[in-house]
Each structure stands twice: as structure tokens, then as C-alpha cells.
XYZ file of C-alpha atoms in Angstrom:
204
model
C -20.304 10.352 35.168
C -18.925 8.076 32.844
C -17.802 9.363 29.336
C -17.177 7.277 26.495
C -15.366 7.467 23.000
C -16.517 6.654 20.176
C -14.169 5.903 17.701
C -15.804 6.654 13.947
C -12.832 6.176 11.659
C -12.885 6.891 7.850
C -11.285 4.051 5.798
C -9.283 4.807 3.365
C -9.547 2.368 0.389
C -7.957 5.110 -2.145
C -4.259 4.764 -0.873
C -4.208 1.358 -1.404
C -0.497 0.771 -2.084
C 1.604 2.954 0.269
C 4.618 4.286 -0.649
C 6.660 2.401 1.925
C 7.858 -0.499 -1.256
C 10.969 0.017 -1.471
C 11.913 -3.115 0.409
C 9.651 -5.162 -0.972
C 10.617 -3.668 -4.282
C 14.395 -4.112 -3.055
C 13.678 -8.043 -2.718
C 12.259 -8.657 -6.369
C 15.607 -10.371 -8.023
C 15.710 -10.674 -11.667
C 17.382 -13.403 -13.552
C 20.631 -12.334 -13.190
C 19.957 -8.679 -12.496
C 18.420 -6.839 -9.181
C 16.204 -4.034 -8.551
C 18.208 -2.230 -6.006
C 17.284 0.338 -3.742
C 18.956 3.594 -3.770
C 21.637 2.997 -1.340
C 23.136 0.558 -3.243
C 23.593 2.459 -6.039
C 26.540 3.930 -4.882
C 28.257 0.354 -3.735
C 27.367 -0.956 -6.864
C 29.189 1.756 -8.584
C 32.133 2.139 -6.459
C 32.403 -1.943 -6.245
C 32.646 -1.617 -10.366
C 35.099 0.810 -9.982
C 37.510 -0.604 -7.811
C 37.276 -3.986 -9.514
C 37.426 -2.473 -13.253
C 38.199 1.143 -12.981
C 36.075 4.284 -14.310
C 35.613 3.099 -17.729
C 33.973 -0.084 -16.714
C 31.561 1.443 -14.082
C 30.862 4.044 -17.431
C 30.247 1.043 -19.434
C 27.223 -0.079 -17.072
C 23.932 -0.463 -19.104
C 21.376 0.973 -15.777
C 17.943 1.139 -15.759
C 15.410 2.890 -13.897
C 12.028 2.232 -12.569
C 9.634 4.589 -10.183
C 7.992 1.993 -8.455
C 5.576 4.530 -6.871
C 4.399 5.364 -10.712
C 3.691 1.713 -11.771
C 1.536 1.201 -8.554
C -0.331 4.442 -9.635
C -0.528 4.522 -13.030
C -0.220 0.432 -13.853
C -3.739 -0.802 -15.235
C -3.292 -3.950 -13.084
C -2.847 -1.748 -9.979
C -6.126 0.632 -10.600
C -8.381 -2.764 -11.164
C -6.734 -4.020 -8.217
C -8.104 -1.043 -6.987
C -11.450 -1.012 -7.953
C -11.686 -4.697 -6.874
C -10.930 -3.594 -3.295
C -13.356 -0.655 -3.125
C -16.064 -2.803 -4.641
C -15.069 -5.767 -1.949
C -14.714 -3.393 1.126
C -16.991 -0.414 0.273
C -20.268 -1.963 1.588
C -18.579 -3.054 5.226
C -16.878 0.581 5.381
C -19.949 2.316 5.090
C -21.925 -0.270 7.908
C -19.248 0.279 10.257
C -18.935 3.755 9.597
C -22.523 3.809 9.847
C -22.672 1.753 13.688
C -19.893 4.159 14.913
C -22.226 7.068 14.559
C -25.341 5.370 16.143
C -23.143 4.456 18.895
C -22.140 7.833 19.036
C -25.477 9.133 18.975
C -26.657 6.582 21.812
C -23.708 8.162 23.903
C -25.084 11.700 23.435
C -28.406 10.628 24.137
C -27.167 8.829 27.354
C -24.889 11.761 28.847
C -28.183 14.232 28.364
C -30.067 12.606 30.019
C -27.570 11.202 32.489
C -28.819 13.034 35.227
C -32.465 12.209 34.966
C -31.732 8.495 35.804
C -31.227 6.468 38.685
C -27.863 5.170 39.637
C -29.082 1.632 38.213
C -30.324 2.989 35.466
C -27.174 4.631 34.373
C -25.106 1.872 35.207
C -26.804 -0.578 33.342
C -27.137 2.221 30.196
C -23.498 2.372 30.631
C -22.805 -1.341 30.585
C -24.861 -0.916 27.376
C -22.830 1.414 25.806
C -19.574 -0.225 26.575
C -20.425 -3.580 25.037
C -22.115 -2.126 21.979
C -18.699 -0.016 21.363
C -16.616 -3.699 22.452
C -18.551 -4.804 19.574
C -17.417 -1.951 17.133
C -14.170 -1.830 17.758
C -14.070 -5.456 17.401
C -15.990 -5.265 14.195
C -13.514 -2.305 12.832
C -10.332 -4.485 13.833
C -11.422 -6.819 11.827
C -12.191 -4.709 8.385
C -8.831 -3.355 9.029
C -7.210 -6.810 9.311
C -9.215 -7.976 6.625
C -8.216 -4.746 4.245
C -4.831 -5.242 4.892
C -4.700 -8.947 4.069
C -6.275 -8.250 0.531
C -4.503 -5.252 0.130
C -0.713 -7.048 0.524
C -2.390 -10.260 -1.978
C -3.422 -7.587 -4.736
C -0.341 -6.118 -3.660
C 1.948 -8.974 -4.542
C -0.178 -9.665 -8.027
C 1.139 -6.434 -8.957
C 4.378 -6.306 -7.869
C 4.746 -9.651 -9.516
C 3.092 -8.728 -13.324
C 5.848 -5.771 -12.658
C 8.865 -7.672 -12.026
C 8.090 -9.773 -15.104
C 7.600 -7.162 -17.012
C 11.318 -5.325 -16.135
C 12.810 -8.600 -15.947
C 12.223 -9.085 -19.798
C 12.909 -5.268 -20.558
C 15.960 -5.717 -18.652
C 17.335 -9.152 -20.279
C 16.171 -7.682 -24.066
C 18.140 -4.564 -23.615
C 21.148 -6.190 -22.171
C 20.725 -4.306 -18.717
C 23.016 -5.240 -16.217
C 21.253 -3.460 -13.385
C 17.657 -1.639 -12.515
C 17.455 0.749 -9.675
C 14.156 1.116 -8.086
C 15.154 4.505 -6.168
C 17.824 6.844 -6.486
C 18.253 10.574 -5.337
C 19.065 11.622 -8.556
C 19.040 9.477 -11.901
C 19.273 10.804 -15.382
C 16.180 10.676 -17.604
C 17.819 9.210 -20.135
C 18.104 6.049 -17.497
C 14.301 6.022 -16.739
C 12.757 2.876 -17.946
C 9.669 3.676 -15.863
C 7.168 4.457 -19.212
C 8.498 1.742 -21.343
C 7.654 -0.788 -18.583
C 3.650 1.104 -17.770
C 3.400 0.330 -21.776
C 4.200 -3.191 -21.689
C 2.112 -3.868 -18.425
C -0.986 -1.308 -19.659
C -0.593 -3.475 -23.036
C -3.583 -5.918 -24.159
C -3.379 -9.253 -22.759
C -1.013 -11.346 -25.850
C 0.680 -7.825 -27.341
């Protein structure tokens, strides 16, 4: 007897923006300044202080962001959000929907599996296996599709964000703004000055 599997996947459209930016954090260059990750911190540091001893690297004006915060708690990142669930939500629940009427069909068919003829089950199974071609096909597509939207609402925040610490970071005379660090002192932590200018009215 041939058994099949059905594969009725959940998509998740809450995690929208995984945690996994820290390169394409890592890449945003301000004018004159960088976002680094956290394993630059250290070069940076030890770079300043072999080139200008301790004072100098004491004299740095750092900044830091929590990139994983602004992509939670940014008002451009929840609508970005919302657009995606609104865009996606429908298609999730059809295919969601197919998976477990092609499920069903599959229960139905190994019941009564032994009641049939051998063309009978063969051409049941044929059945089966192009209606599930036809899923999986339909679910590798949402999931390409997701993804695509997901990295262009993606960028739109990322971008809004970069602005946004690039003119924090020229106004306050930074001259660099880490993105990740193992340890950073709060005092350091630009991350709610930079939600309030991007959660601020358009023109403010």
C-alpha cells in the first residue's frame, strides 16, 4: 500500500523580521560613520588605541542601537506588519485549508484501500499524488512570495532607520554606532531616542 504525506504547514506571518540582521544591519553606512556589528567593536577600539593611545579611544562619542527593538517596536515595522498579514492572510488560510482536504482524501483512501481493485487504487493514488504536486507547488510559492515582500518591507524599514540614526548620529557629533555588542553601557544606548524620532508624526 502506498502511504502519502501530507504536508499542512502553519505560516507564520507574526515573525516577520527575524533576528538574523545583523549583517544587513552591519552594511547600512552612515555619512561618515558605520553601524558596526559587535565584533568590530573591539578593532575599532584597539585600532584608536594604538593610533592615539587610551585617552583618545576614551574620547570616542559611541552610540548604540538594538536593531532587534526598532524592528519590534518601530511604528513603520508593525504597519509593515499588518500590511503583510492583510496581503498574505487570505492565501494562508486556502492553502492551509487544501492541505487538510488533501489530508482527509488520504485517510479516506487508505480506509478503504482494501475494498478496491488494484486499478482502482492505483488510479486513486495517481489522484492523490498530483493533487498534493499541486499543494506543495501552491505552498512553494506563498513561501517565495512571503519572503519576497517580507525582505521589500524589510528594506523600507531598515532604510526609514538608518536615516533616522544617521541624523541622530551627525547632530550629536557621534563618531561611531554599534548595532550589537555583548555588553554596552546604558548610558551609550541610543535605541529610544531613535523609536521616538521614527514613531514621530510625519513633519515633527
Amino acid at each position: 500500500m502506498v502511504f502519502f504525506m501530507v504536508a499542512v504547514q502553519r505560516f507564520s506571518l507574526s515573525a516577520l523580521f527575524p533576528s538574523r540582521l545583523a549583517a544587513l544591519a552591519a552594511t547600512l553606512v552612515l555619512s561618515g560613520l558605520r553601524i558596526l556589528p559587535s565584533w568590530a567593536v573591539r578593532a575599532c577600539l584597539a585600532l584608536a588605541v594604538a593610533t592615539g593611545g587610551a585617552g583618545h579611544a576614551q574620547a570616542l562619542h559611541i552610540g548604540f542601537v538594538n536593531i532587534d527593538r526598532l524592528l519590534k517596536e518601530a511604528t513603520t515595522a508593525k504597519q509593515a506588519q499588518t500590511k503583510l498579514e492583510q496581503e498574505f492572510s487570505k492565501r494562508e488560510k486556502d492553502l492551509v485549508d487544501l492541505g487538510a482536504s488533501i489530508k482527509a482524501l488520504v485517510d479516506k483512501f487508505e480506509r478503504e484501500a482494501p475494498t478496491l481493485s488494484e486499478t482502482q487504487r492505483q488510479s486513486r493514488q495517481r489522484q492523490l499524488l498530483d493533487q498534493d504536486r499541486e499543494f506543495q507547488r501552491k505552498r512553494r510559492e506563498f513561501q517565495e512570495d512571503l519572503n519576497t515582500r517580507k525582505n521589500e518591507e524589510l528594506q523600507q524599514v531598515i532604510q526609514r532607520a538608518n536615516k533616522v540614526i544617521r541624523d541622530i548620529a551627525i547632530a550629536e557629533k557621534f563618531d561611531m554606532v554599534f548595532q550589537d555588542a555583548i555588553y554596552i553601557d546604558p548610558k551609550h544606548d541610543i535605541t529610544d531616542k531613535v523609536l521616538k524620532a521614527l514613531n514621530a508624526p510625519a513633519g515633527k
